[in-house]
PDB file of C-alpha atoms in Angstrom:
ATOM      1  CA  MET A  25       0.000   0.000   0.000  1.00 47.00           C
ATOM      2  CA  LYS A  26       2.849   2.381   0.867  1.00 44.00           C
ATOM      3  CA  HIS A  27       4.334   1.708  -2.533  1.00 44.00           C
ATOM      4  CA  ILE A  28       1.079   2.582  -4.336  1.00 40.00           C
ATOM      5  CA  ARG A  29       0.652   5.747  -2.223  1.00 48.00           C
ATOM      6  CA  SER A  30       4.210   6.855  -3.150  1.00 47.00           C
ATOM      7  CA  ILE A  31       3.489   6.417  -6.860  1.00 39.00           C
ATOM      8  CA  ILE A  32       0.284   8.498  -6.539  1.00 39.00           C
ATOM      9  CA  ASN A  33       2.166  11.249  -4.698  1.00 47.00           C
ATOM     10  CA  ILE A  34       4.858  11.343  -7.360  1.00 39.00           C
ATOM     11  CA  CYS A  35       2.227  11.634 -10.132  1.00 41.00           C
ATOM     12  CA  LEU A  36       0.427  14.447  -8.276  1.00 42.00           C
ATOM     13  CA  ALA A  37       3.669  16.342  -7.778  1.00 44.00           C
ATOM     14  CA  ALA A  38       4.536  16.006 -11.459  1.00 41.00           C
ATOM     15  CA  SER A  39       1.088  17.272 -12.495  1.00 43.00           C
ATOM     16  CA  ILE A  40       1.364  20.300 -10.178  1.00 42.00           C
ATOM     17  CA  ALA A  41       4.836  21.077 -11.516  1.00 42.00           C
ATOM     18  CA  LEU A  42       3.596  20.869 -15.118  1.00 41.00           C
ATOM     19  CA  LEU A  43       0.641  23.129 -14.364  1.00 42.00           C
ATOM     20  CA  SER A  44       2.919  25.643 -12.682  1.00 44.00           C
ATOM     21  CA  SER A  45       5.257  25.711 -15.652  1.00 44.00           C
ATOM     22  CA  CYS A  46       2.299  26.344 -18.008  1.00 50.00           C
ATOM     23  CA  LEU A  47       1.343  29.365 -15.925  1.00 49.00           C
ATOM     24  CA  GLY A  48       4.861  30.808 -15.940  1.00 48.00           C
ATOM     25  CA  GLU A  49       5.935  33.806 -17.980  1.00 50.00           C
ATOM     26  CA  ASP A  50       8.078  31.739 -20.331  1.00 52.00           C
ATOM     27  CA  SER A  51       5.444  29.024 -20.830  1.00 51.00           C
ATOM     28  CA  ASP A  52       4.852  27.306 -24.164  1.00 57.00           C
ATOM     29  CA  CYS A  53       1.436  26.038 -23.006  1.00 65.00           C
ATOM     30  CA  THR A  54      -0.501  29.229 -23.665  1.00 77.00           C
ATOM     31  CA  PRO A  55      -0.490  30.341 -27.330  1.00 80.00           C
ATOM     32  CA  VAL A  56       1.010  33.768 -27.913  1.00 93.00           C
ATOM     33  CA  THR A  57      -1.539  36.163 -29.412  1.00 94.00           C
ATOM     34  CA  ARG A  58      -0.275  38.642 -31.974  1.00 95.00           C
ATOM     35  CA  GLU A  59      -1.825  41.570 -33.792  1.00 95.00           C
ATOM     36  CA  VAL A  60      -2.205  40.900 -37.523  1.00 95.00           C
ATOM     37  CA  THR A  61      -2.394  43.806 -39.980  1.00 96.00           C
ATOM     38  CA  MET A  62      -4.386  43.002 -43.113  1.00 95.00           C
ATOM     39  CA  LEU A  63      -4.380  45.184 -46.234  1.00 95.00           C
ATOM     40  CA  LEU A  64      -7.201  44.814 -48.773  1.00 95.00           C
ATOM     41  CA  ARG A  65      -6.501  45.391 -52.460  1.00 96.00           C
ATOM     42  CA  CYS A  66      -8.204  44.815 -55.806  1.00 97.00           C
ATOM     43  CA  ASP A  67      -5.743  44.968 -58.692  1.00 96.00           C
ATOM     44  CA  ILE A  68      -6.448  41.686 -60.502  1.00 96.00           C
ATOM     45  CA  ASN A  69      -7.638  43.398 -63.655  1.00 96.00           C
ATOM     46  CA  THR A  70      -6.422  44.421 -67.087  1.00 95.00           C
ATOM     47  CA  THR A  71      -4.790  47.659 -65.892  1.00 95.00           C
ATOM     48  CA  GLY A  72      -3.163  46.419 -62.682  1.00 95.00           C
ATOM     49  CA  ALA A  73      -4.569  49.450 -60.846  1.00 97.00           C
ATOM     50  CA  ASP A  74      -5.915  48.990 -57.322  1.00 97.00           C
ATOM     51  CA  VAL A  75      -9.646  49.793 -57.597  1.00 97.00           C
ATOM     52  CA  PHE A  76     -10.644  48.533 -54.143  1.00 97.00           C
ATOM     53  CA  ALA A  77     -11.698  51.944 -52.798  1.00 96.00           C
ATOM     54  CA  THR A  78     -13.979  52.567 -55.783  1.00 96.00           C
ATOM     55  CA  VAL A  79     -15.842  49.225 -55.709  1.00 97.00           C
ATOM     56  CA  VAL A  80     -16.068  48.200 -52.038  1.00 97.00           C
ATOM     57  CA  GLU A  81     -19.360  48.372 -50.167  1.00 97.00           C
ATOM     58  CA  TYR A  82     -18.530  45.783 -47.525  1.00 97.00           C
ATOM     59  CA  VAL A  83     -16.268  42.783 -47.025  1.00 98.00           C
ATOM     60  CA  ASP A  84     -17.209  39.592 -45.178  1.00 98.00           C
ATOM     61  CA  LEU A  85     -14.020  38.184 -43.654  1.00 98.00           C
ATOM     62  CA  TYR A  86     -13.651  34.564 -42.470  1.00 98.00           C
ATOM     63  CA  VAL A  87     -10.629  33.194 -40.582  1.00 98.00           C
ATOM     64  CA  TYR A  88     -10.104  29.419 -40.432  1.00 98.00           C
ATOM     65  CA  ASP A  89      -7.512  27.611 -38.327  1.00 97.00           C
ATOM     66  CA  ASP A  90      -5.162  24.859 -39.461  1.00 96.00           C
ATOM     67  CA  ALA A  91      -7.923  22.272 -38.965  1.00 97.00           C
ATOM     68  CA  GLY A  92     -10.341  24.244 -41.129  1.00 97.00           C
ATOM     69  CA  ALA A  93     -12.532  25.421 -38.246  1.00 98.00           C
ATOM     70  CA  LEU A  94     -13.912  28.969 -38.251  1.00 98.00           C
ATOM     71  CA  GLN A  95     -12.138  31.105 -35.652  1.00 96.00           C
ATOM     72  CA  HIS A  96     -13.327  34.587 -36.559  1.00 94.00           C
ATOM     73  CA  ASN A  97     -15.637  36.336 -38.959  1.00 94.00           C
ATOM     74  CA  ALA A  98     -16.616  39.964 -39.382  1.00 95.00           C
ATOM     75  CA  ARG A  99     -18.313  42.327 -41.801  1.00 96.00           C
ATOM     76  CA  LEU A 100     -16.101  45.304 -42.624  1.00 97.00           C
ATOM     77  CA  THR A 101     -18.001  48.245 -44.087  1.00 97.00           C
ATOM     78  CA  LYS A 102     -16.752  50.761 -46.619  1.00 96.00           C
ATOM     79  CA  GLU A 103     -16.814  53.479 -43.936  1.00 96.00           C
ATOM     80  CA  GLN A 104     -14.810  51.400 -41.453  1.00 95.00           C
ATOM     81  CA  LEU A 105     -12.179  50.488 -44.017  1.00 95.00           C
ATOM     82  CA  ALA A 106     -11.874  54.005 -45.434  1.00 95.00           C
ATOM     83  CA  ALA A 107     -11.229  55.346 -41.920  1.00 96.00           C
ATOM     84  CA  THR A 108      -8.195  53.047 -41.584  1.00 94.00           C
ATOM     85  CA  ASN A 109      -6.912  53.453 -45.158  1.00 92.00           C
ATOM     86  CA  TYR A 110      -8.309  49.996 -46.027  1.00 93.00           C
ATOM     87  CA  ILE A 111      -6.291  48.244 -43.334  1.00 94.00           C
ATOM     88  CA  HIS A 112      -7.920  45.871 -40.843  1.00 95.00           C
ATOM     89  CA  LYS A 113      -6.216  44.718 -37.639  1.00 95.00           C
ATOM     90  CA  MET A 114      -7.116  41.637 -35.635  1.00 94.00           C
ATOM     91  CA  ALA A 115      -5.589  39.551 -32.837  1.00 95.00           C
ATOM     92  CA  LEU A 116      -4.823  35.892 -33.546  1.00 95.00           C
ATOM     93  CA  PRO A 117      -2.919  33.220 -31.596  1.00 96.00           C
ATOM     94  CA  GLU A 118       0.245  32.032 -33.296  1.00 96.00           C
ATOM     95  CA  GLY A 119      -0.458  29.300 -35.812  1.00 96.00           C
ATOM     96  CA  ASN A 120      -1.521  28.608 -39.385  1.00 97.00           C
ATOM     97  CA  TYR A 121      -4.710  30.045 -40.868  1.00 98.00           C
ATOM     98  CA  THR A 122      -6.661  30.475 -44.089  1.00 98.00           C
ATOM     99  CA  LEU A 123      -8.235  33.874 -44.687  1.00 98.00           C
ATOM    100  CA  VAL A 124     -11.265  34.127 -46.988  1.00 98.00           C
ATOM    101  CA  ALA A 125     -12.988  37.349 -48.013  1.00 98.00           C
ATOM    102  CA  TRP A 126     -16.147  37.879 -50.074  1.00 98.00           C
ATOM    103  CA  MET A 127     -16.964  41.440 -51.120  1.00 98.00           C
ATOM    104  CA  ASN A 128     -20.370  42.963 -51.934  1.00 97.00           C
ATOM    105  CA  THR A 129     -22.429  39.769 -51.722  1.00 96.00           C
ATOM    106  CA  SER A 130     -25.990  41.116 -51.940  1.00 91.00           C
ATOM    107  CA  ASP A 131     -29.265  39.349 -51.151  1.00 91.00           C
ATOM    108  CA  GLU A 132     -28.941  37.656 -54.547  1.00 92.00           C
ATOM    109  CA  PHE A 133     -26.315  35.389 -52.953  1.00 94.00           C
ATOM    110  CA  GLU A 134     -26.452  32.916 -50.077  1.00 95.00           C
ATOM    111  CA  VAL A 135     -23.553  31.942 -47.806  1.00 96.00           C
ATOM    112  CA  SER A 136     -23.926  28.682 -45.871  1.00 96.00           C
ATOM    113  CA  GLU A 137     -22.144  26.143 -43.636  1.00 97.00           C
ATOM    114  CA  THR A 138     -19.317  28.533 -42.815  1.00 97.00           C
ATOM    115  CA  GLU A 139     -18.238  26.751 -39.606  1.00 98.00           C
ATOM    116  CA  LYS A 140     -15.895  24.537 -41.640  1.00 98.00           C
ATOM    117  CA  LEU A 141     -13.755  25.639 -44.568  1.00 98.00           C
ATOM    118  CA  SER A 142     -14.430  22.342 -46.330  1.00 97.00           C
ATOM    119  CA  THR A 143     -18.207  22.829 -46.265  1.00 97.00           C
ATOM    120  CA  ALA A 144     -18.489  26.623 -46.617  1.00 98.00           C
ATOM    121  CA  ARG A 145     -20.297  27.679 -49.788  1.00 97.00           C
ATOM    122  CA  LEU A 146     -21.414  30.800 -51.599  1.00 97.00           C
ATOM    123  CA  LYS A 147     -24.324  30.330 -53.983  1.00 95.00           C
ATOM    124  CA  LEU A 148     -26.174  32.578 -56.377  1.00 93.00           C
ATOM    125  CA  LYS A 149     -29.857  32.266 -55.530  1.00 90.00           C
ATOM    126  CA  PRO A 150     -31.706  31.583 -58.795  1.00 82.00           C
ATOM    127  CA  GLU A 151     -35.252  32.535 -59.601  1.00 76.00           C
ATOM    128  CA  ASN A 152     -37.909  30.001 -60.620  1.00 76.00           C
ATOM    129  CA  GLY A 153     -36.444  27.046 -62.487  1.00 75.00           C
ATOM    130  CA  GLY A 154     -32.858  28.129 -61.895  1.00 87.00           C
ATOM    131  CA  VAL A 155     -33.245  31.259 -64.035  1.00 92.00           C
ATOM    132  CA  VAL A 156     -30.900  34.136 -63.195  1.00 90.00           C
ATOM    133  CA  LYS A 157     -31.844  37.665 -64.147  1.00 82.00           C
ATOM    134  CA  ALA A 158     -29.359  39.887 -65.933  1.00 77.00           C
ATOM    135  CA  ASN A 159     -27.144  42.371 -64.102  1.00 84.00           C
ATOM    136  CA  THR A 160     -26.625  40.626 -60.788  1.00 90.00           C
ATOM    137  CA  GLN A 161     -24.549  42.485 -58.198  1.00 91.00           C
ATOM    138  CA  PRO A 162     -20.795  42.253 -59.000  1.00 96.00           C
ATOM    139  CA  ILE A 163     -19.026  40.261 -56.273  1.00 97.00           C
ATOM    140  CA  TYR A 164     -15.344  39.731 -55.448  1.00 98.00           C
ATOM    141  CA  HIS A 165     -13.350  36.951 -53.777  1.00 98.00           C
ATOM    142  CA  GLY A 166      -9.982  36.869 -52.035  1.00 97.00           C
ATOM    143  CA  SER A 167      -8.117  34.258 -49.985  1.00 97.00           C
ATOM    144  CA  ARG A 168      -4.665  33.406 -48.717  1.00 96.00           C
ATOM    145  CA  ALA A 169      -2.802  31.188 -46.305  1.00 96.00           C
ATOM    146  CA  LEU A 170      -1.338  32.890 -43.242  1.00 96.00           C
ATOM    147  CA  THR A 171       1.224  31.899 -40.626  1.00 96.00           C
ATOM    148  CA  VAL A 172       1.041  34.026 -37.485  1.00 96.00           C
ATOM    149  CA  ASN A 173       4.316  34.331 -35.600  1.00 94.00           C
ATOM    150  CA  GLU A 174       6.764  37.019 -34.511  1.00 91.00           C
ATOM    151  CA  GLU A 175       7.873  37.519 -38.127  1.00 90.00           C
ATOM    152  CA  THR A 176       4.406  38.051 -39.622  1.00 91.00           C
ATOM    153  CA  GLY A 177       4.324  41.300 -41.576  1.00 90.00           C
ATOM    154  CA  ILE A 178       1.487  43.049 -43.397  1.00 94.00           C
ATOM    155  CA  VAL A 179      -0.927  40.493 -44.835  1.00 96.00           C
ATOM    156  CA  VAL A 180      -2.352  41.400 -48.257  1.00 96.00           C
ATOM    157  CA  ILE A 181      -5.644  39.989 -49.542  1.00 97.00           C
ATOM    158  CA  ASN A 182      -6.146  40.782 -53.218  1.00 97.00           C
ATOM    159  CA  MET A 183      -9.792  40.683 -54.280  1.00 97.00           C
ATOM    160  CA  MET A 184     -10.731  39.250 -57.679  1.00 97.00           C
ATOM    161  CA  LYS A 185     -13.961  40.002 -59.513  1.00 97.00           C
ATOM    162  CA  ASN A 186     -16.202  36.951 -59.828  1.00 97.00           C
ATOM    163  CA  THR A 187     -18.730  38.576 -62.156  1.00 96.00           C
ATOM    164  CA  ASN A 188     -18.443  38.642 -65.945  1.00 96.00           C
ATOM    165  CA  TYR A 189     -20.280  40.387 -68.757  1.00 96.00           C
ATOM    166  CA  ILE A 190     -20.813  38.578 -72.048  1.00 96.00           C
ATOM    167  CA  ASN A 191     -22.074  40.815 -74.845  1.00 95.00           C
ATOM    168  CA  VAL A 192     -23.317  38.770 -77.780  1.00 95.00           C
ATOM    169  CA  THR A 193     -24.355  40.145 -81.177  1.00 93.00           C
ATOM    170  CA  THR A 194     -25.829  38.087 -84.015  1.00 93.00           C
ATOM    171  CA  ASN A 195     -25.523  39.601 -87.477  1.00 92.00           C
ATOM    172  CA  PHE A 196     -27.575  38.279 -90.391  1.00 91.00           C
ATOM    173  CA  ASP A 197     -26.797  38.805 -94.072  1.00 89.00           C
ATOM    174  CA  ARG A 198     -30.330  40.065 -94.656  1.00 88.00           C
ATOM    175  CA  PRO A 199     -33.145  41.607 -92.592  1.00 87.00           C
ATOM    176  CA  LEU A 200     -35.374  39.125 -90.806  1.00 86.00           C
ATOM    177  CA  PRO A 201     -39.176  39.193 -91.034  1.00 86.00           C
ATOM    178  CA  THR A 202     -41.042  40.961 -88.248  1.00 85.00           C
ATOM    179  CA  SER A 203     -42.476  37.585 -87.250  1.00 88.00           C
ATOM    180  CA  VAL A 204     -39.011  36.415 -86.161  1.00 89.00           C
ATOM    181  CA  ASN A 205     -37.835  36.580 -82.572  1.00 89.00           C
ATOM    182  CA  LEU A 206     -34.404  35.618 -81.339  1.00 91.00           C
ATOM    183  CA  HIS A 207     -33.961  33.868 -77.994  1.00 92.00           C
ATOM    184  CA  ALA A 208     -30.601  33.331 -76.276  1.00 94.00           C
ATOM    185  CA  TYR A 209     -29.333  32.066 -72.942  1.00 95.00           C
ATOM    186  CA  ILE A 210     -26.181  30.833 -71.216  1.00 96.00           C
ATOM    187  CA  ALA A 211     -26.432  27.731 -69.036  1.00 96.00           C
ATOM    188  CA  GLY A 212     -23.943  26.099 -66.657  1.00 95.00           C
ATOM    189  CA  THR A 213     -23.035  25.427 -63.037  1.00 94.00           C
ATOM    190  CA  ASN A 214     -20.875  28.490 -62.391  1.00 93.00           C
ATOM    191  CA  GLY A 215     -23.052  30.141 -59.738  1.00 93.00           C
ATOM    192  CA  HIS A 216     -21.959  27.930 -56.818  1.00 94.00           C
ATOM    193  CA  TYR A 217     -18.553  28.186 -55.094  1.00 96.00           C
ATOM    194  CA  THR A 218     -16.410  26.724 -52.375  1.00 97.00           C
ATOM    195  CA  PHE A 219     -14.554  29.261 -50.239  1.00 97.00           C
ATOM    196  CA  GLU A 220     -11.480  28.474 -52.359  1.00 96.00           C
ATOM    197  CA  ASN A 221     -13.508  29.928 -55.267  1.00 96.00           C
ATOM    198  CA  ASN A 222     -13.895  26.634 -57.121  1.00 94.00           C
ATOM    199  CA  TYR A 223     -16.990  24.763 -58.253  1.00 92.00           C
ATOM    200  CA  PRO A 224     -18.147  22.068 -55.806  1.00 92.00           C
ATOM    201  CA  GLY A 225     -19.471  18.792 -57.132  1.00 85.00           C
ATOM    202  CA  GLY A 226     -23.204  18.457 -57.637  1.00 86.00           C
ATOM    203  CA  SER A 227     -23.775  22.147 -58.352  1.00 88.00           C
ATOM    204  CA  PRO A 228     -27.154  23.206 -59.766  1.00 89.00           C
ATOM    205  CA  VAL A 229     -27.471  24.422 -63.341  1.00 93.00           C
ATOM    206  CA  TYR A 230     -28.086  28.151 -63.716  1.00 94.00           C
ATOM    207  CA  THR A 231     -29.697  29.666 -66.800  1.00 95.00           C
ATOM    208  CA  TYR A 232     -28.512  33.222 -67.383  1.00 95.00           C
ATOM    209  CA  MET A 233     -30.981  35.375 -69.306  1.00 93.00           C
ATOM    210  CA  PRO A 234     -29.988  38.441 -71.326  1.00 91.00           C
ATOM    211  CA  GLN A 235     -31.437  41.874 -71.718  1.00 77.00           C
ATOM    212  CA  PRO A 236     -32.189  41.895 -75.463  1.00 60.00           C
ATOM    213  CA  ALA A 237     -32.482  45.011 -77.570  1.00 60.00           C
ATOM    214  CA  LYS A 238     -33.104  43.775 -81.096  1.00 58.00           C
ATOM    215  CA  THR A 239     -33.047  45.260 -84.564  1.00 62.00           C
ATOM    216  CA  ARG A 240     -34.059  43.446 -87.732  1.00 61.00           C
ATOM    217  CA  VAL A 241     -30.466  42.669 -88.781  1.00 69.00           C
ATOM    218  CA  ALA A 242     -28.301  42.671 -85.620  1.00 76.00           C
ATOM    219  CA  TYR A 243     -29.610  41.192 -82.375  1.00 84.00           C
ATOM    220  CA  PRO A 244     -27.560  42.145 -79.305  1.00 90.00           C
ATOM    221  CA  PHE A 245     -27.809  40.240 -76.009  1.00 94.00           C
ATOM    222  CA  ALA A 246     -26.160  41.407 -72.772  1.00 94.00           C
ATOM    223  CA  PHE A 247     -25.480  38.665 -70.209  1.00 95.00           C
ATOM    224  CA  THR A 248     -24.192  38.872 -66.644  1.00 95.00           C
ATOM    225  CA  THR A 249     -22.633  35.605 -65.430  1.00 96.00           C
ATOM    226  CA  GLN A 250     -20.343  34.507 -62.636  1.00 96.00           C
ATOM    227  CA  ARG A 251     -16.703  33.420 -62.800  1.00 96.00           C
ATOM    228  CA  LEU A 252     -15.472  31.853 -66.043  1.00 97.00           C
ATOM    229  CA  MET A 253     -13.104  28.919 -65.559  1.00 96.00           C
ATOM    230  CA  VAL A 254     -11.046  26.970 -68.073  1.00 96.00           C
ATOM    231  CA  ASP A 255     -12.837  23.711 -67.283  1.00 91.00           C
ATOM    232  CA  ASP A 256     -16.367  25.040 -66.817  1.00 95.00           C
ATOM    233  CA  ASP A 257     -19.499  23.783 -68.561  1.00 96.00           C
ATOM    234  CA  LEU A 258     -21.066  27.037 -69.726  1.00 97.00           C
ATOM    235  CA  HIS A 259     -22.917  26.898 -73.048  1.00 97.00           C
ATOM    236  CA  LEU A 260     -24.288  29.771 -75.092  1.00 98.00           C
ATOM    237  CA  VAL A 261     -27.428  28.881 -77.039  1.00 98.00           C
ATOM    238  CA  ILE A 262     -29.117  31.075 -79.670  1.00 97.00           C
ATOM    239  CA  ILE A 263     -32.527  30.088 -81.056  1.00 96.00           C
ATOM    240  CA  LYS A 264     -34.567  31.623 -83.887  1.00 94.00           C
ATOM    241  CA  GLN A 265     -38.287  31.613 -83.270  1.00 92.00           C
ATOM    242  CA  GLU A 266     -40.731  32.403 -86.077  1.00 90.00           C
ATOM    243  CA  THR A 267     -44.492  32.336 -86.077  1.00 90.00           C
ATOM    244  CA  GLY A 268     -45.804  29.193 -87.746  1.00 89.00           C
ATOM    245  CA  LYS A 269     -42.411  27.472 -87.889  1.00 90.00           C
ATOM    246  CA  ALA A 270     -40.428  25.169 -85.618  1.00 93.00           C
ATOM    247  CA  ASP A 271     -37.675  26.780 -83.573  1.00 94.00           C
ATOM    248  CA  GLU A 272     -34.268  26.741 -85.267  1.00 94.00           C
ATOM    249  CA  GLN A 273     -31.163  26.457 -83.104  1.00 96.00           C
ATOM    250  CA  LEU A 274     -28.632  28.805 -84.604  1.00 95.00           C
ATOM    251  CA  ALA A 275     -25.756  28.182 -82.191  1.00 95.00           C
ATOM    252  CA  ASP A 276     -24.841  26.027 -79.200  1.00 96.00           C
ATOM    253  CA  ILE A 277     -21.220  26.667 -78.244  1.00 96.00           C
ATOM    254  CA  ALA A 278     -19.007  25.876 -75.280  1.00 97.00           C
ATOM    255  CA  LEU A 279     -18.611  29.466 -74.133  1.00 98.00           C
ATOM    256  CA  THR A 280     -15.265  29.582 -72.317  1.00 97.00           C
ATOM    257  CA  PRO A 281     -13.284  27.461 -74.825  1.00 96.00           C
ATOM    258  CA  THR A 282     -14.646  29.681 -77.610  1.00 96.00           C
ATOM    259  CA  ILE A 283     -13.516  32.816 -75.766  1.00 97.00           C
ATOM    260  CA  MET A 284     -10.117  31.225 -75.190  1.00 96.00           C
ATOM    261  CA  ARG A 285      -9.563  30.757 -78.907  1.00 94.00           C
ATOM    262  CA  ASN A 286      -8.586  34.407 -78.750  1.00 96.00           C
ATOM    263  CA  PRO A 287      -4.798  34.318 -78.141  1.00 94.00           C
ATOM    264  CA  LEU A 288      -5.242  36.936 -75.424  1.00 94.00           C
ATOM    265  CA  TYR A 289      -6.750  34.305 -73.103  1.00 97.00           C
ATOM    266  CA  ASN A 290      -4.339  31.442 -72.471  1.00 96.00           C
ATOM    267  CA  GLU A 291      -4.886  30.425 -68.856  1.00 97.00           C
ATOM    268  CA  GLN A 292      -7.091  30.962 -65.813  1.00 97.00           C
ATOM    269  CA  GLN A 293      -5.352  34.110 -64.669  1.00 96.00           C
ATOM    270  CA  ASP A 294      -6.071  35.726 -68.054  1.00 97.00           C
ATOM    271  CA  LEU A 295      -9.781  35.089 -67.561  1.00 97.00           C
ATOM    272  CA  ASP A 296      -9.604  36.361 -63.979  1.00 97.00           C
ATOM    273  CA  LYS A 297      -8.163  39.700 -65.092  1.00 97.00           C
ATOM    274  CA  HIS A 298     -10.923  40.336 -67.625  1.00 97.00           C
ATOM    275  CA  ASP A 299     -14.582  40.816 -66.840  1.00 97.00           C
ATOM    276  CA  THR A 300     -16.110  41.816 -70.201  1.00 97.00           C
ATOM    277  CA  TYR A 301     -16.146  39.868 -73.461  1.00 98.00           C
ATOM    278  CA  GLU A 302     -17.574  40.808 -76.855  1.00 97.00           C
ATOM    279  CA  LEU A 303     -18.831  37.958 -79.044  1.00 97.00           C
ATOM    280  CA  GLU A 304     -20.243  38.552 -82.509  1.00 96.00           C
ATOM    281  CA  PHE A 305     -21.814  35.835 -84.673  1.00 95.00           C
ATOM    282  CA  THR A 306     -22.156  36.212 -88.432  1.00 94.00           C
ATOM    283  CA  LEU A 307     -24.903  34.128 -90.026  1.00 94.00           C
ATOM    284  CA  GLU A 308     -25.692  33.418 -93.666  1.00 93.00           C
ATOM    285  CA  HIS A 309     -28.984  32.218 -95.056  1.00 91.00           C
ATOM    286  CA  ASN A 310     -29.312  28.997 -97.076  1.00 88.00           C
ATOM    287  CA  GLY A 311     -32.189  29.789 -99.396  1.00 85.00           C
ATOM    288  CA  ASP A 312     -32.651  26.214-100.603  1.00 83.00           C
ATOM    289  CA  GLU A 313     -33.201  24.833 -97.118  1.00 83.00           C
ATOM    290  CA  ASP A 314     -34.405  28.065 -95.467  1.00 84.00           C
ATOM    291  CA  THR A 315     -31.850  27.654 -92.690  1.00 89.00           C
ATOM    292  CA  TRP A 316     -29.096  29.797 -91.188  1.00 91.00           C
ATOM    293  CA  ALA A 317     -25.460  28.876 -90.608  1.00 93.00           C
ATOM    294  CA  VAL A 318     -22.826  30.553 -88.440  1.00 94.00           C
ATOM    295  CA  VAL A 319     -19.943  31.458 -90.751  1.00 93.00           C
ATOM    296  CA  GLY A 320     -17.938  33.628 -88.379  1.00 94.00           C
ATOM    297  CA  ILE A 321     -17.404  34.252 -84.670  1.00 96.00           C
ATOM    298  CA  ARG A 322     -15.556  37.283 -83.379  1.00 96.00           C
ATOM    299  CA  VAL A 323     -14.214  37.302 -79.811  1.00 97.00           C
ATOM    300  CA  ASP A 324     -13.146  40.850 -78.975  1.00 95.00           C
ATOM    301  CA  ASP A 325     -10.592  41.634 -81.714  1.00 91.00           C
ATOM    302  CA  TRP A 326     -10.150  38.047 -82.931  1.00 93.00           C
ATOM    303  CA  THR A 327     -12.272  36.389 -85.671  1.00 91.00           C
ATOM    304  CA  TRP A 328     -12.785  32.713 -86.370  1.00 81.00           C
ATOM    305  CA  SER A 329     -14.426  32.230 -89.764  1.00 78.00           C
ATOM    306  CA  SER A 330     -15.368  29.472 -92.184  1.00 67.00           C
ATOM    307  CA  SER A 331     -13.011  30.976 -94.738  1.00 51.00           C
ATOM    308  CA  GLY A 332     -10.129  30.483 -92.283  1.00 37.00           C
ATOM    309  CA  THR A 333     -10.052  27.741 -89.670  1.00 37.00           C
ATOM    310  CA  GLY A 334     -13.688  26.805 -90.252  1.00 36.00           C
ATOM    311  CA  LEU A 335     -16.638  26.545 -87.902  1.00 48.00           C
TER     312      LEU A 335
END
């Protein structure tokens, strides 16, 4: 019994000594908290100019620890950020973190399951049947890994625009009858994002509708979509509707690969810098079959035609 009691006393003494050392000034048991200075920028664009001050309304900031658990989140308003020259300070224990920021997410968007980085999502809320109206609020995303220690300097989060504008014009080689109407849409799953700004599996299909302003020869359509990615599934469809006739599909193209035929767009970062694209379709009429064929596609200043590489 004496032997057992001695062992217990030794264990108690060791526990007390360990606890005392954790409470000491030089203890490694209590994480050291440090002030982190974060600078917000927005220069991922074609000019390289920082436009953050001109576009920000508010920023929703999320801080995740090394295990992917949410440690801190805050909404930073334009007024708050302007008062500190767009710098935000926060206290964090030493360690590894992931910072995620979404800017200007209006009621058209839904953020969910933010307690874990792996499950956090931002989703564009579609209307009936997954239809998205034109001109949704432009939103921006930024993220970076962060190690907090005594050497941590100013932490920069660079915001990237997630909203794109696709202006499509269809030109016909002759005026169309007044009974003709042109219908166009863009469909794909690019309205649903992880907090790393990628598409999660099982995303819903969104149908982006344009704001048409037609003439009898050229039909322009203005679309507002979300982020274009090199491996996305967006399709642009143009349909001719005429009273008394079956609908005729004039075009069904993979949107992003078509845009990237322009040598200006070679990789993802090229798409991320641009937010507006001009597409123009040239169509010729086949009188024998009363059908239309696309004989040319222009993407900004680049043209792909049947007389060149073919369609």
